[in-house]
Coordinates of C-alpha atoms in Angstrom, one line a residue:
Chain D
M1164 CA -5.7 -18.3 -18.6
F1165 CA -7.0 -20.6 -16.0
A1166 CA -3.7 -22.7 -16.3
Q1167 CA -1.9 -19.4 -15.9
Q1168 CA -3.7 -18.5 -12.7
L1169 CA -3.1 -22.1 -11.3
F1170 CA 0.6 -21.7 -12.0
N1171 CA 0.6 -18.3 -10.3
G1172 CA -1.1 -20.0 -7.2
L1173 CA 1.3 -22.9 -7.3
V1174 CA 4.2 -20.5 -7.0
T1175 CA 2.6 -18.6 -4.2
G1176 CA 1.5 -21.9 -2.5
S1177 CA 5.0 -23.3 -2.5
T1178 CA 6.1 -20.4 -0.4
Y1179 CA 3.2 -20.8 1.9
A1180 CA 4.2 -24.5 2.2
L1181 CA 7.7 -23.6 3.2
I1182 CA 6.4 -21.4 6.0
A1183 CA 3.8 -24.0 7.0
L1184 CA 6.5 -26.6 7.5
G1185 CA 8.0 -24.7 10.4
Y1186 CA 4.6 -24.3 12.1
T1187 CA 3.9 -28.0 11.8
M1188 CA 7.2 -29.4 12.8
V1189 CA 7.2 -27.1 15.9
Y1190 CA 3.7 -28.1 16.7
G1191 CA 4.8 -31.7 16.3
V1192 CA 7.5 -31.5 18.9
L1193 CA 6.2 -28.8 21.4
Q1194 CA 2.4 -28.7 20.6
L1195 CA 3.1 -25.0 20.2
I1196 CA 1.8 -22.6 17.6
N1197 CA 5.0 -20.6 17.2
F1198 CA 3.4 -17.1 16.3
A1199 CA 6.9 -15.7 15.9
H1200 CA 7.4 -17.8 12.8
G1201 CA 6.1 -15.0 10.5
E1202 CA 8.8 -12.7 11.9
I1203 CA 11.5 -15.3 11.3
Y1204 CA 10.4 -15.2 7.6
M1205 CA 10.8 -11.4 7.7
T1206 CA 14.1 -11.8 9.3
G1207 CA 15.2 -14.1 6.5
A1208 CA 14.1 -11.7 3.8
F1209 CA 16.0 -8.8 5.4
A1210 CA 19.1 -11.1 5.9
G1211 CA 19.0 -12.0 2.2
L1212 CA 18.5 -8.5 1.1
L1213 CA 21.4 -7.3 3.2
L1214 CA 23.7 -10.2 2.2
V1215 CA 23.0 -9.3 -1.5
T1216 CA 23.0 -5.4 -1.4
V1217 CA 25.5 -4.7 1.5
A1218 CA 27.7 -7.8 1.7
K1219 CA 27.4 -8.1 -2.3
L1220 CA 27.3 -11.9 -2.0
P1221 CA 26.1 -13.8 -5.1
F1222 CA 22.7 -15.4 -4.7
W1223 CA 23.9 -19.0 -4.2
L1224 CA 25.8 -17.8 -1.2
A1225 CA 23.3 -15.2 0.2
L1226 CA 20.4 -17.6 0.2
P1227 CA 22.0 -20.3 2.5
G1228 CA 23.4 -17.3 4.4
A1229 CA 20.0 -15.9 5.1
M1230 CA 18.7 -19.4 6.1
L1231 CA 21.6 -19.7 8.5
I1232 CA 21.0 -16.4 10.1
A1233 CA 17.2 -17.0 10.4
S1234 CA 18.1 -20.4 12.0
L1235 CA 20.1 -18.8 14.6
V1236 CA 17.4 -16.2 15.3
G1237 CA 14.8 -19.1 15.4
V1238 CA 17.0 -21.2 17.9
T1239 CA 17.6 -18.0 19.9
V1240 CA 13.9 -17.3 20.2
E1241 CA 13.3 -20.9 21.3
F1242 CA 16.1 -20.6 24.0
V1243 CA 14.9 -17.3 25.3
A1244 CA 11.2 -17.5 25.1
Y1245 CA 10.1 -21.1 25.1
R1246 CA 12.6 -23.3 26.7
P1247 CA 12.2 -21.5 30.2
L1248 CA 8.5 -22.3 29.9
R1249 CA 8.9 -26.0 29.0
R1250 CA 7.1 -27.2 32.0
S1251 CA 4.5 -24.3 32.1
S1252 CA 1.1 -24.4 30.8
R1253 CA 0.7 -24.4 27.0
L1254 CA -1.1 -21.0 27.2
A1255 CA 1.9 -19.4 28.7
V1256 CA 4.2 -20.5 25.9
L1257 CA 1.6 -19.4 23.5
I1258 CA 1.6 -15.9 25.0
S1259 CA 5.3 -15.9 25.0
A1260 CA 5.2 -16.7 21.2
I1261 CA 2.8 -13.8 20.6
G1262 CA 5.1 -11.4 22.6
M1263 CA 8.1 -12.7 20.6
S1264 CA 6.3 -12.0 17.3
I1265 CA 5.4 -8.4 18.4
F1266 CA 8.9 -7.9 19.7
L1267 CA 10.7 -9.1 16.5
S1268 CA 8.5 -7.0 14.2
N1269 CA 9.0 -4.1 16.3
L1270 CA 12.7 -4.7 16.4
G1271 CA 12.6 -4.8 12.6
L1272 CA 10.7 -1.5 12.3
W1273 CA 13.2 0.2 14.8
I1274 CA 16.3 -1.2 12.8
F1275 CA 15.0 -0.8 9.2
G1276 CA 12.2 1.7 9.4
P1277 CA 8.8 1.3 8.1
A1278 CA 9.4 1.9 4.5
T1279 CA 9.2 -0.8 1.8
R1280 CA 12.6 -1.8 0.6
S1281 CA 13.2 -2.9 -3.0
F1282 CA 14.8 -6.4 -3.4
Q1283 CA 16.0 -6.7 -6.9
P1284 CA 17.1 -10.2 -7.9
P1285 CA 21.0 -10.1 -8.1
F1286 CA 20.9 -12.1 -11.4
R1287 CA 19.1 -11.6 -14.7
V1288 CA 15.5 -12.7 -14.8
A1289 CA 14.2 -13.8 -18.1
T1290 CA 10.5 -14.2 -19.0
L1291 CA 9.5 -17.2 -21.0
E1292 CA 6.5 -19.2 -22.1
L1293 CA 6.0 -22.8 -21.2
A1294 CA 3.0 -24.8 -22.7
G1295 CA 1.0 -21.5 -23.0
I1296 CA 1.9 -20.3 -19.6
R1297 CA 3.9 -17.1 -19.3
T1298 CA 6.5 -17.2 -16.5
N1299 CA 10.0 -16.2 -15.7
T1300 CA 13.2 -17.9 -14.2
L1301 CA 12.6 -16.4 -10.9
S1302 CA 9.2 -18.0 -10.4
L1303 CA 10.6 -21.3 -11.7
L1304 CA 13.5 -21.0 -9.3
T1305 CA 11.2 -20.3 -6.4
L1306 CA 9.1 -23.3 -7.2
G1307 CA 12.1 -25.6 -7.8
L1308 CA 13.9 -24.7 -4.7
A1309 CA 10.6 -25.1 -2.6
L1310 CA 10.1 -28.6 -3.9
A1311 CA 13.7 -29.5 -3.6
M1312 CA 13.7 -28.3 0.1
M1313 CA 10.5 -30.2 0.8
T1314 CA 12.0 -33.4 -0.6
G1315 CA 15.2 -32.8 1.3
L1316 CA 13.3 -32.3 4.7
H1317 CA 11.2 -35.4 3.9
Y1318 CA 14.5 -37.3 3.6
V1319 CA 15.9 -35.9 6.8
V1320 CA 12.8 -36.7 8.9
T1321 CA 12.3 -40.1 7.6
R1322 CA 15.8 -41.3 7.0
T1323 CA 18.2 -39.8 9.4
K1324 CA 18.9 -40.3 13.1
L1325 CA 18.0 -36.6 13.8
G1326 CA 14.7 -37.2 11.9
K1327 CA 14.0 -40.3 14.0
A1328 CA 14.8 -38.3 17.2
M1329 CA 12.3 -35.5 16.0
R1330 CA 9.6 -38.1 15.5
A1331 CA 10.3 -39.8 18.7
V1332 CA 10.2 -36.4 20.7
A1333 CA 7.0 -35.6 18.8
Q1334 CA 5.5 -38.8 20.0
D1335 CA 6.4 -38.8 23.6
R1336 CA 9.0 -36.4 24.9
D1337 CA 9.5 -38.1 28.2
T1338 CA 10.0 -41.6 26.8
A1339 CA 12.2 -40.2 24.1
A1340 CA 14.4 -38.7 26.8
L1341 CA 14.5 -42.0 28.6
M1342 CA 15.8 -43.6 25.4
G1343 CA 18.8 -41.3 25.4
I1344 CA 17.6 -38.6 23.1
S1345 CA 18.6 -35.1 23.9
V1346 CA 15.1 -33.4 23.8
N1347 CA 16.4 -29.8 24.0
R1348 CA 18.8 -30.5 21.2
T1349 CA 16.2 -32.0 19.0
I1350 CA 13.9 -29.2 19.6
A1351 CA 16.5 -26.6 18.8
F1352 CA 17.3 -28.5 15.7
T1353 CA 13.5 -28.5 14.7
F1354 CA 13.4 -24.7 15.1
A1355 CA 16.6 -24.3 13.1
I1356 CA 15.3 -26.3 10.2
G1357 CA 11.8 -24.6 10.2
S1358 CA 13.4 -21.1 10.3
A1359 CA 15.7 -22.0 7.6
L1360 CA 12.7 -22.9 5.3
A1361 CA 10.8 -19.8 6.3
A1362 CA 13.9 -17.7 5.4
A1363 CA 14.2 -19.3 2.0
A1364 CA 10.5 -18.4 1.4
G1365 CA 11.2 -14.9 2.7
V1366 CA 14.1 -14.3 0.4
M1367 CA 12.2 -15.7 -2.7
V1368 CA 9.0 -13.7 -2.0
G1369 CA 11.0 -10.6 -1.3
M1370 CA 12.6 -10.9 -4.7
L1371 CA 9.3 -12.0 -6.5
F1372 CA 7.3 -9.2 -5.1
N1373 CA 10.4 -6.7 -5.1
A1374 CA 9.3 -5.7 -1.4
V1375 CA 10.7 -6.2 2.0
T1376 CA 9.2 -4.6 5.0
P1377 CA 9.4 -5.3 8.8
T1378 CA 5.7 -6.2 8.7
M1379 CA 5.9 -8.5 5.8
G1380 CA 5.8 -11.5 8.1
V1381 CA 2.3 -11.0 9.6
M1382 CA 0.0 -12.1 6.6
P1383 CA 2.3 -15.0 5.2
G1384 CA 2.8 -16.1 8.9
L1385 CA -1.0 -16.4 9.2
K1386 CA -1.3 -18.1 5.8
G1387 CA 1.5 -20.6 6.7
F1388 CA -0.4 -21.2 10.0
V1389 CA -3.7 -21.8 7.9
S1390 CA -1.8 -24.1 5.5
A1391 CA -0.5 -26.2 8.3
V1392 CA -3.8 -26.6 10.1
L1393 CA -5.4 -27.1 6.6
G1394 CA -3.1 -30.0 5.9
G1395 CA -3.3 -31.3 9.5
I1396 CA -1.1 -29.6 12.1
G1397 CA 1.8 -31.9 12.9
S1398 CA 1.8 -33.6 9.6
I1399 CA 4.7 -32.7 7.3
P1400 CA 3.2 -33.9 3.9
G1401 CA 0.0 -32.0 5.2
A1402 CA 1.8 -28.7 5.4
M1403 CA 3.1 -29.1 1.8
V1404 CA -0.3 -29.9 0.5
G1405 CA -2.1 -27.3 2.6
G1406 CA 0.2 -24.7 1.3
L1407 CA -0.2 -25.5 -2.3
V1408 CA -4.0 -25.8 -1.9
L1409 CA -4.3 -22.4 -0.2
G1410 CA -2.0 -20.6 -2.8
M1411 CA -4.1 -21.8 -5.7
A1412 CA -7.4 -21.3 -4.0
E1413 CA -6.4 -17.8 -3.3
T1414 CA -5.1 -16.9 -6.7
I1415 CA -8.1 -18.2 -8.4
G1416 CA -10.3 -16.3 -5.9
V1417 CA -8.6 -13.1 -6.8
A1418 CA -8.8 -13.9 -10.4
L1419 CA -12.6 -14.7 -10.4
L1420 CA -13.8 -12.3 -7.6
S1421 CA -11.3 -9.5 -6.5
S1422 CA -8.3 -9.0 -4.3
Q1423 CA -10.5 -7.9 -1.2
W1424 CA -11.5 -11.6 -1.1
R1425 CA -7.9 -13.0 -0.8
D1426 CA -7.7 -13.2 2.9
A1427 CA -11.4 -14.1 3.3
I1428 CA -10.9 -17.0 1.0
A1429 CA -8.0 -18.3 3.0
F1430 CA -9.8 -18.4 6.2
A1431 CA -13.2 -19.4 4.7
I1432 CA -11.3 -22.6 3.4
L1433 CA -9.9 -23.0 6.9
I1434 CA -13.3 -23.0 8.5
V1435 CA -14.8 -25.3 6.0
V1436 CA -12.0 -27.9 6.3
L1437 CA -12.0 -27.8 10.1
L1438 CA -15.8 -28.2 10.1
S1439 CA -15.8 -31.2 7.9
R1440 CA -12.3 -32.6 8.8
P1441 CA -11.2 -31.4 12.2
T1442 CA -7.9 -32.9 11.9
G1443 CA -7.1 -31.4 8.6
L1444 CA -6.5 -32.9 5.1
L1445 CA -3.7 -35.3 6.1
G1446 CA -3.9 -35.0 9.8
R1447 CA -4.4 -38.1 12.1
R1448 CA -6.7 -38.3 15.0
L1449 CA -4.6 -38.1 18.1
Q1450 CA -5.6 -39.1 21.5
E1451 CA -5.3 -36.3 24.0
K1452 CA -2.6 -37.2 26.6
V1453 CA -3.6 -36.9 30.0
Chain E
M1002 CA -3.1 31.6 5.9
L1003 CA -4.3 28.7 7.9
G1004 CA -3.4 25.1 8.0
P1005 CA -1.7 22.4 10.0
L1006 CA 1.8 23.9 11.1
S1007 CA 2.2 21.3 13.8
G1008 CA 1.2 17.6 14.1
D1009 CA 1.1 14.8 11.5
Y1010 CA 0.4 17.1 8.6
A1011 CA 2.7 19.8 9.6
S1012 CA 5.0 19.3 6.4
Y1013 CA 2.0 20.2 4.1
G1014 CA 1.1 23.2 6.2
Q1015 CA 4.5 24.4 6.3
S1016 CA 4.9 24.2 2.6
V1017 CA 1.8 26.2 2.2
A1018 CA 3.0 28.8 4.7
N1019 CA 6.3 29.1 3.0
G1020 CA 4.9 29.5 -0.4
V1021 CA 2.5 32.3 0.9
E1022 CA 5.3 33.9 2.7
L1023 CA 7.5 33.9 -0.4
A1024 CA 4.9 35.6 -2.6
I1025 CA 4.1 38.2 0.1
N1026 CA 7.8 39.1 0.8
E1027 CA 8.4 39.4 -2.9
A1028 CA 5.4 41.7 -3.4
N1029 CA 6.3 43.9 -0.4
A1030 CA 10.0 44.2 -1.7
S1031 CA 9.0 44.9 -5.2
G1032 CA 7.4 48.3 -4.4
R1033 CA 5.0 47.8 -7.3
Y1034 CA 1.9 47.5 -5.0
N1035 CA -0.3 50.1 -3.3
Y1036 CA -0.4 48.2 -0.2
V1037 CA 1.7 46.5 2.3
F1038 CA 0.7 42.8 2.7
V1039 CA 0.8 41.2 6.1
L1040 CA 0.8 37.4 6.6
Q1041 CA -1.1 36.1 9.6
K1042 CA -0.5 32.4 10.1
E1043 CA -2.9 30.2 12.1
D1044 CA -2.2 26.6 13.1
T1045 CA -5.0 24.0 12.7
R1046 CA -2.9 21.0 13.7
G1047 CA -4.8 19.2 11.0
D1048 CA -7.8 19.0 13.3
P1049 CA -11.0 20.2 11.9
V1050 CA -12.3 21.6 15.2
Q1051 CA -9.0 23.5 15.7
A1052 CA -9.5 24.7 12.1
L1053 CA -12.9 26.1 13.1
N1054 CA -11.4 28.2 15.8
A1055 CA -8.6 29.4 13.7
M1056 CA -10.8 30.4 11.0
N1057 CA -13.1 32.4 13.4
K1058 CA -10.0 34.1 14.8
L1059 CA -8.7 35.1 11.5
I1060 CA -12.1 36.5 10.5
E1061 CA -13.3 38.1 13.8
L1062 CA -10.0 39.2 15.6
D1063 CA -7.5 39.6 12.8
R1064 CA -10.1 41.0 10.3
V1065 CA -8.2 39.6 7.4
T1066 CA -9.3 40.5 3.9
A1067 CA -8.9 36.9 2.3
I1068 CA -7.4 33.6 3.4
I1069 CA -5.1 31.1 1.8
G1070 CA -6.2 27.6 3.1
P1071 CA -7.3 25.4 4.8
V1072 CA -4.9 22.8 3.6
L1073 CA -6.6 19.4 4.2
S1074 CA -9.8 18.4 2.8
G1075 CA -11.4 17.6 6.2
E1076 CA -10.5 21.0 7.8
T1077 CA -11.8 22.8 4.5
L1078 CA -15.2 21.2 4.9
T1079 CA -15.5 22.2 8.4
A1080 CA -13.9 25.6 8.5
G1081 CA -14.7 26.7 4.9
P1082 CA -18.6 27.3 5.6
I1083 CA -17.5 29.8 8.5
A1084 CA -15.7 31.9 5.9
Q1085 CA -18.6 31.5 3.3
D1086 CA -21.0 32.8 5.9
A1087 CA -19.0 35.7 7.1
G1088 CA -18.4 36.6 3.4
V1089 CA -14.5 36.1 3.5
P1090 CA -12.9 34.7 0.2
F1091 CA -10.6 31.9 0.7
I1092 CA -8.4 29.9 -1.6
T1093 CA -7.5 26.3 -0.6
P1094 CA -4.1 25.4 -2.3
S1095 CA -4.5 21.6 -1.7
A1096 CA -8.0 20.3 -0.6
T1097 CA -9.0 17.8 -3.3
A1098 CA -12.2 16.3 -2.0
P1099 CA -15.1 16.8 -4.5
A1100 CA -17.5 18.1 -1.8
V1101 CA -15.1 21.2 -1.3
S1102 CA -16.5 23.0 -4.4
E1103 CA -20.0 22.9 -3.0
I1104 CA -19.0 25.1 0.0
G1105 CA -20.3 28.3 -1.8
N1106 CA -19.2 31.3 -3.9
Y1107 CA -16.5 32.5 -1.4
E1108 CA -14.6 29.1 -1.8
F1109 CA -11.9 28.7 -4.3
R1110 CA -9.6 25.9 -5.1
N1111 CA -6.3 26.3 -6.7
V1112 CA -5.4 22.6 -7.0
I1113 CA -6.1 20.0 -9.6
T1114 CA -8.6 17.5 -8.4
D1115 CA -8.3 13.8 -8.8
D1116 CA -11.1 13.7 -11.4
V1117 CA -9.3 16.2 -13.7
Q1118 CA -6.1 14.3 -13.3
A1119 CA -7.5 11.0 -14.4
A1120 CA -9.5 12.6 -17.3
Q1121 CA -6.4 14.5 -18.6
M1122 CA -4.3 11.3 -18.6
A1123 CA -7.1 9.3 -20.4
E1124 CA -7.3 12.0 -23.1
Y1125 CA -3.6 12.1 -23.5
A1126 CA -3.3 8.3 -23.7
V1127 CA -6.0 8.0 -26.3
R1128 CA -5.6 11.2 -28.4
V1129 CA -1.8 11.7 -28.2
L1130 CA -0.3 8.3 -27.6
G1131 CA -2.9 6.5 -29.7
L1132 CA -3.6 3.9 -27.1
R1133 CA -6.8 2.1 -27.8
R1134 CA -7.1 -0.9 -25.5
L1135 CA -6.8 0.4 -21.8
A1136 CA -6.7 -1.6 -18.5
I1137 CA -7.2 -0.1 -15.1
L1138 CA -5.7 -1.5 -11.8
Y1139 CA -7.1 0.6 -8.9
S1140 CA -6.5 0.8 -5.2
N1141 CA -9.7 0.2 -3.5
N1142 CA -9.9 3.5 -1.6
D1143 CA -11.4 6.9 -2.2
Y1144 CA -8.3 8.0 -4.2
G1145 CA -8.2 5.0 -6.5
V1146 CA -11.9 4.7 -6.9
G1147 CA -12.3 8.3 -7.9
L1148 CA -9.3 8.1 -10.3
R1149 CA -10.6 4.9 -11.9
R1150 CA -14.1 6.3 -12.5
A1151 CA -12.9 9.4 -14.1
F1152 CA -10.3 7.7 -16.2
E1153 CA -12.7 5.2 -17.5
A1154 CA -15.3 7.9 -18.5
A1155 CA -12.7 10.1 -20.1
A1156 CA -11.1 7.2 -22.0
V1157 CA -14.4 6.0 -23.3
A1158 CA -15.5 9.6 -24.3
A1159 CA -12.1 10.1 -26.1
G1160 CA -12.8 7.0 -28.2
G1161 CA -10.7 4.4 -26.2
Q1162 CA -11.9 1.1 -25.0
V1163 CA -11.4 -0.1 -21.3
V1164 CA -10.8 -3.8 -21.7
A1165 CA -10.1 -4.7 -18.0
V1166 CA -10.7 -3.2 -14.5
E1167 CA -9.0 -5.0 -11.6
S1168 CA -8.6 -3.8 -8.0
Y1169 CA -6.2 -4.3 -5.1
L1170 CA -5.8 -3.1 -1.5
D1171 CA -3.1 -0.8 -0.2
G1172 CA -0.4 -3.0 1.4
D1173 CA -1.1 -6.0 -1.0
T1174 CA 2.2 -7.4 -2.4
N1175 CA 1.0 -10.1 -4.7
F1176 CA -0.7 -8.7 -7.9
N1177 CA -0.1 -11.7 -10.0
A1178 CA -3.7 -12.7 -10.3
Q1179 CA -4.9 -9.3 -11.4
I1180 CA -1.9 -9.0 -13.9
T1181 CA -2.9 -12.4 -15.4
N1182 CA -6.4 -11.2 -15.9
I1183 CA -5.4 -7.9 -17.4
A1184 CA -2.8 -9.6 -19.7
A1185 CA -5.5 -11.9 -21.0
R1186 CA -7.3 -8.9 -22.6
N1187 CA -4.2 -7.7 -24.4
P1188 CA -4.3 -4.1 -23.4
D1189 CA -1.7 -1.6 -24.8
G1190 CA -1.9 0.8 -21.7
L1191 CA -2.3 0.2 -17.9
Y1192 CA -3.6 2.9 -15.7
I1193 CA -2.6 2.4 -12.1
A1194 CA -4.8 4.4 -9.9
G1195 CA -2.9 4.2 -6.7
Y1196 CA 0.4 5.1 -4.8
Y1197 CA 4.0 4.6 -5.7
T1198 CA 4.8 1.5 -3.5
E1199 CA 2.1 -0.7 -5.0
A1200 CA 2.7 0.8 -8.5
A1201 CA 6.3 -0.1 -8.4
Q1202 CA 5.5 -3.7 -7.3
I1203 CA 2.8 -4.0 -10.0
A1204 CA 5.3 -2.7 -12.8
Q1205 CA 7.8 -5.3 -11.5
Q1206 CA 5.4 -8.2 -11.5
A1207 CA 3.9 -7.2 -14.9
A1208 CA 7.3 -7.2 -16.3
L1209 CA 8.0 -10.7 -14.8
Q1210 CA 4.7 -12.0 -16.5
G1211 CA 6.0 -10.5 -19.8
L1212 CA 3.1 -7.9 -19.9
R1213 CA 4.4 -5.0 -22.1
V1214 CA 2.2 -2.1 -21.8
K1215 CA 2.4 1.7 -21.3
L1216 CA 2.1 2.3 -17.5
M1217 CA 0.3 5.4 -16.5
G1218 CA -0.6 6.9 -13.2
A1219 CA -1.6 10.1 -11.2
D1220 CA 0.2 12.1 -8.6
G1221 CA 0.4 9.1 -6.3
F1222 CA 3.4 8.2 -8.5
D1223 CA 5.2 11.3 -7.7
S1224 CA 7.9 10.0 -5.4
P1225 CA 11.6 9.2 -6.0
L1226 CA 10.7 6.0 -4.3
L1227 CA 8.8 5.0 -7.4
I1228 CA 12.1 4.6 -9.3
E1229 CA 14.0 3.3 -6.2
L1230 CA 11.5 0.5 -5.9
G1231 CA 10.5 -0.1 -9.4
G1232 CA 13.8 0.1 -11.0
A1233 CA 13.9 -0.7 -14.8
A1234 CA 10.3 -1.9 -14.6
V1235 CA 8.9 1.7 -14.3
E1236 CA 11.2 3.0 -17.1
G1237 CA 8.9 4.9 -19.6
A1238 CA 5.8 5.1 -17.2
I1239 CA 4.0 8.4 -17.3
F1240 CA 1.9 10.2 -14.7
T1241 CA 0.1 13.5 -14.0
S1242 CA 1.3 15.9 -11.5
G1243 CA 0.4 19.5 -10.4
F1244 CA 3.9 20.7 -10.1
F1245 CA 7.4 19.6 -11.3
A1246 CA 10.5 21.1 -9.5
D1247 CA 12.8 20.3 -12.3
T1248 CA 10.6 22.2 -14.8
Q1249 CA 12.3 24.0 -17.7
D1250 CA 9.7 26.6 -17.7
E1251 CA 11.3 29.9 -16.9
L1252 CA 8.6 31.1 -14.4
G1253 CA 8.7 27.8 -12.7
R1254 CA 12.5 27.7 -12.5
S1255 CA 12.8 31.1 -10.9
F1256 CA 10.3 30.1 -8.3
V1257 CA 12.2 27.0 -7.5
E1258 CA 15.5 29.0 -7.2
K1259 CA 13.9 31.6 -5.0
Y1260 CA 12.0 29.0 -2.9
A1261 CA 15.4 27.1 -2.3
A1262 CA 17.3 30.1 -1.5
A1263 CA 14.7 31.1 1.1
Y1264 CA 14.0 27.7 2.8
G1265 CA 16.8 25.5 1.8
A1266 CA 14.7 22.8 0.0
K1267 CA 12.9 22.2 -3.2
P1268 CA 9.3 23.4 -3.2
D1269 CA 6.6 20.7 -3.5
M1270 CA 3.1 21.0 -5.0
F1271 CA 1.7 22.4 -1.8
A1272 CA 4.1 25.4 -1.9
A1273 CA 3.7 26.0 -5.5
N1274 CA -0.1 26.1 -5.4
A1275 CA 0.1 28.3 -2.2
Y1276 CA 2.6 30.6 -4.0
D1277 CA 0.3 31.1 -6.9
S1278 CA -2.7 31.5 -4.8
A1279 CA -1.1 34.2 -2.9
R1280 CA 0.2 36.0 -6.1
I1281 CA -3.5 35.9 -7.4
L1282 CA -4.8 37.4 -4.2
I1283 CA -2.1 40.1 -4.2
E1284 CA -2.9 41.2 -7.7
V1285 CA -6.7 41.2 -7.1
I1286 CA -6.4 43.1 -3.7
N1287 CA -4.1 45.6 -5.5
R1288 CA -6.6 46.2 -8.1
V1289 CA -9.9 46.2 -6.2
G1290 CA -8.6 47.2 -2.7
P1291 CA -9.1 45.3 0.7
N1292 CA -12.7 44.8 0.3
R1293 CA -13.9 41.1 1.0
A1294 CA -16.8 41.1 -1.6
A1295 CA -14.8 42.9 -4.1
V1296 CA -11.9 40.5 -3.7
R1297 CA -14.1 37.6 -4.2
D1298 CA -15.5 39.0 -7.5
G1299 CA -11.9 39.8 -8.5
I1300 CA -10.7 36.1 -7.9
A1301 CA -13.7 34.7 -9.7
A1302 CA -12.9 37.0 -12.6
T1303 CA -9.3 35.7 -12.8
R1304 CA -8.5 34.5 -16.4
D1305 CA -5.2 33.0 -17.7
F1306 CA -3.1 34.0 -14.7
P1307 CA 0.6 32.9 -15.5
G1308 CA 1.2 30.8 -12.4
V1309 CA 4.3 28.6 -11.7
T1310 CA 1.7 25.7 -11.7
G1311 CA 0.5 26.7 -15.1
V1312 CA -1.8 29.3 -16.7
T1313 CA -4.8 29.5 -14.3
T1314 CA -8.4 30.3 -14.7
F1315 CA -11.1 29.8 -12.1
A1316 CA -14.3 27.9 -13.2
E1317 CA -17.8 28.7 -12.3
N1318 CA -17.5 26.3 -9.2
G1319 CA -14.4 28.0 -7.7
D1320 CA -12.0 25.3 -9.1
A1321 CA -8.8 26.3 -10.8
V1322 CA -8.4 25.1 -14.3
K1323 CA -5.0 24.7 -15.5
P1324 CA -2.9 22.3 -17.6
L1325 CA -1.3 19.6 -15.7
Y1326 CA 2.3 18.3 -16.1
I1327 CA 2.7 14.8 -17.5
L1328 CA 6.0 13.5 -16.2
R1329 CA 7.9 10.4 -17.6
V1330 CA 10.4 8.1 -16.0
E1331 CA 13.6 8.2 -18.1
N1332 CA 16.9 6.8 -17.1
G1333 CA 15.9 6.7 -13.5
T1334 CA 14.8 10.2 -13.2
F1335 CA 11.6 12.2 -13.8
V1336 CA 11.4 14.3 -17.0
Q1337 CA 8.6 16.5 -18.3
E1338 CA 6.5 14.8 -21.1
R1339 CA 4.2 17.5 -21.5

């Protein structure tokens, strides 16, 4: 049974990791906690739901579609709420992010209403048993997609020109600009990728839990943030590790204690890690730029 | 009648008012009674203080013989003692808080309490369905905790075994850890003490984990959304309910038709309980006359009254005792199992 709970946690954790990546990448390039990221996740879930139920697209088209839509929303948010504040204090951008988060979830409430929507997978889901662990094709697909996307992201960041630009902007925005890198385009690209990953998580979780609501982004958004900080904010492998660790710790906490403790456990872990390792599990100590 | 006719709970109060009005109009039109019954409605807005004022007005100013209401538990607990002290009998058609039955001997309650619902489901599960190993997954609020306690006690008393008890919070969406714990104990029945949104998700996630059990619940399941959200996963689930609008029972069917003709909607449990309460009052007043104390005794002496919500008898503590409907999800709709 312990193995079963670990597996449950792994699936949940892989979705946290996908969300955490968006936080950590944006933090890397802007030193901004993008609090609207949870709402991008919600947008992705609704986009996926509508593409499946209204547009009647097959899943393999609906998922990229939802990711694309969320990317556009993410880039728009950046353009509207963050870009004009590029030279303002970090606090101003943070407040703008919180405002965007509230705006998007209220917009969702206004468009879709408060009721929970059912999101039945548009394909047949089979349950199966693997090495004593009972699972199903949907959970395996979620886990597989998450791992594949993380690998893909790792490739993009370390092996492509765009990835190099992202890393350069993260290191020093002004010098990167002097080297001929379009900073705004790189930042927009970062938002696009982060939003697409969050949308993928939203679609998969929407189907796994059969529930999509305008407020669904709040808790996973916070959990993604915790995962990112846990792994070391700004570190991409850290976000992946942080998400998986958090998901498993939570599931085991619920299994051993009770579900009231789920969120308490998440934040307790955060506090403990920050006390013992202020830069997170895989974070590097950065010197404050003056 | 008093209850929330405006505000957040207006739909409950309106249903109660409709049920009472329908019963009174029918009685007056039938010509079978010695009295003409007059309905005096008072709005509580769902506010306990307002309920107090409304109760005082009905008693002192309108000098009513008896009262249907209040509707909500909170307003019943504040306004009920006023009626008790003034010696005015009242029947609440909907307040389910346990403390309501302690108000006094002028208080009557014509709604099945949560405890009774859970106990009847537990007995049905063990004695009729022959389920032996039962698991409980409850929502950690008053409703869920109360159901869980009563279900567990009744299941054990009936000879069943409660092998797992897990909880969740309203608004949770991930129930995998609890389901894994439950599945490890190999139950053959799962009682979900909570509301339809979470119940549908639990059913879905249990199916994804390959947990095959009989799903059971209480009136928190009673919404078309259970089926809409749960789909195939809730097929075969059973739950207790105080009223069933698609009943095959003749008395119930004629009530549903009359109600629909008068108000253009299917009656809900509030309307049905209020309708029965008003009919009980009408019969009693007709028999003993419009005397408050005599009416109280008459209500208390009610035995086997044929109501649309079942054959009703009032117990010593003023609570109605009547059989509950057990409904089942079949082919995406609710059908009557018992």
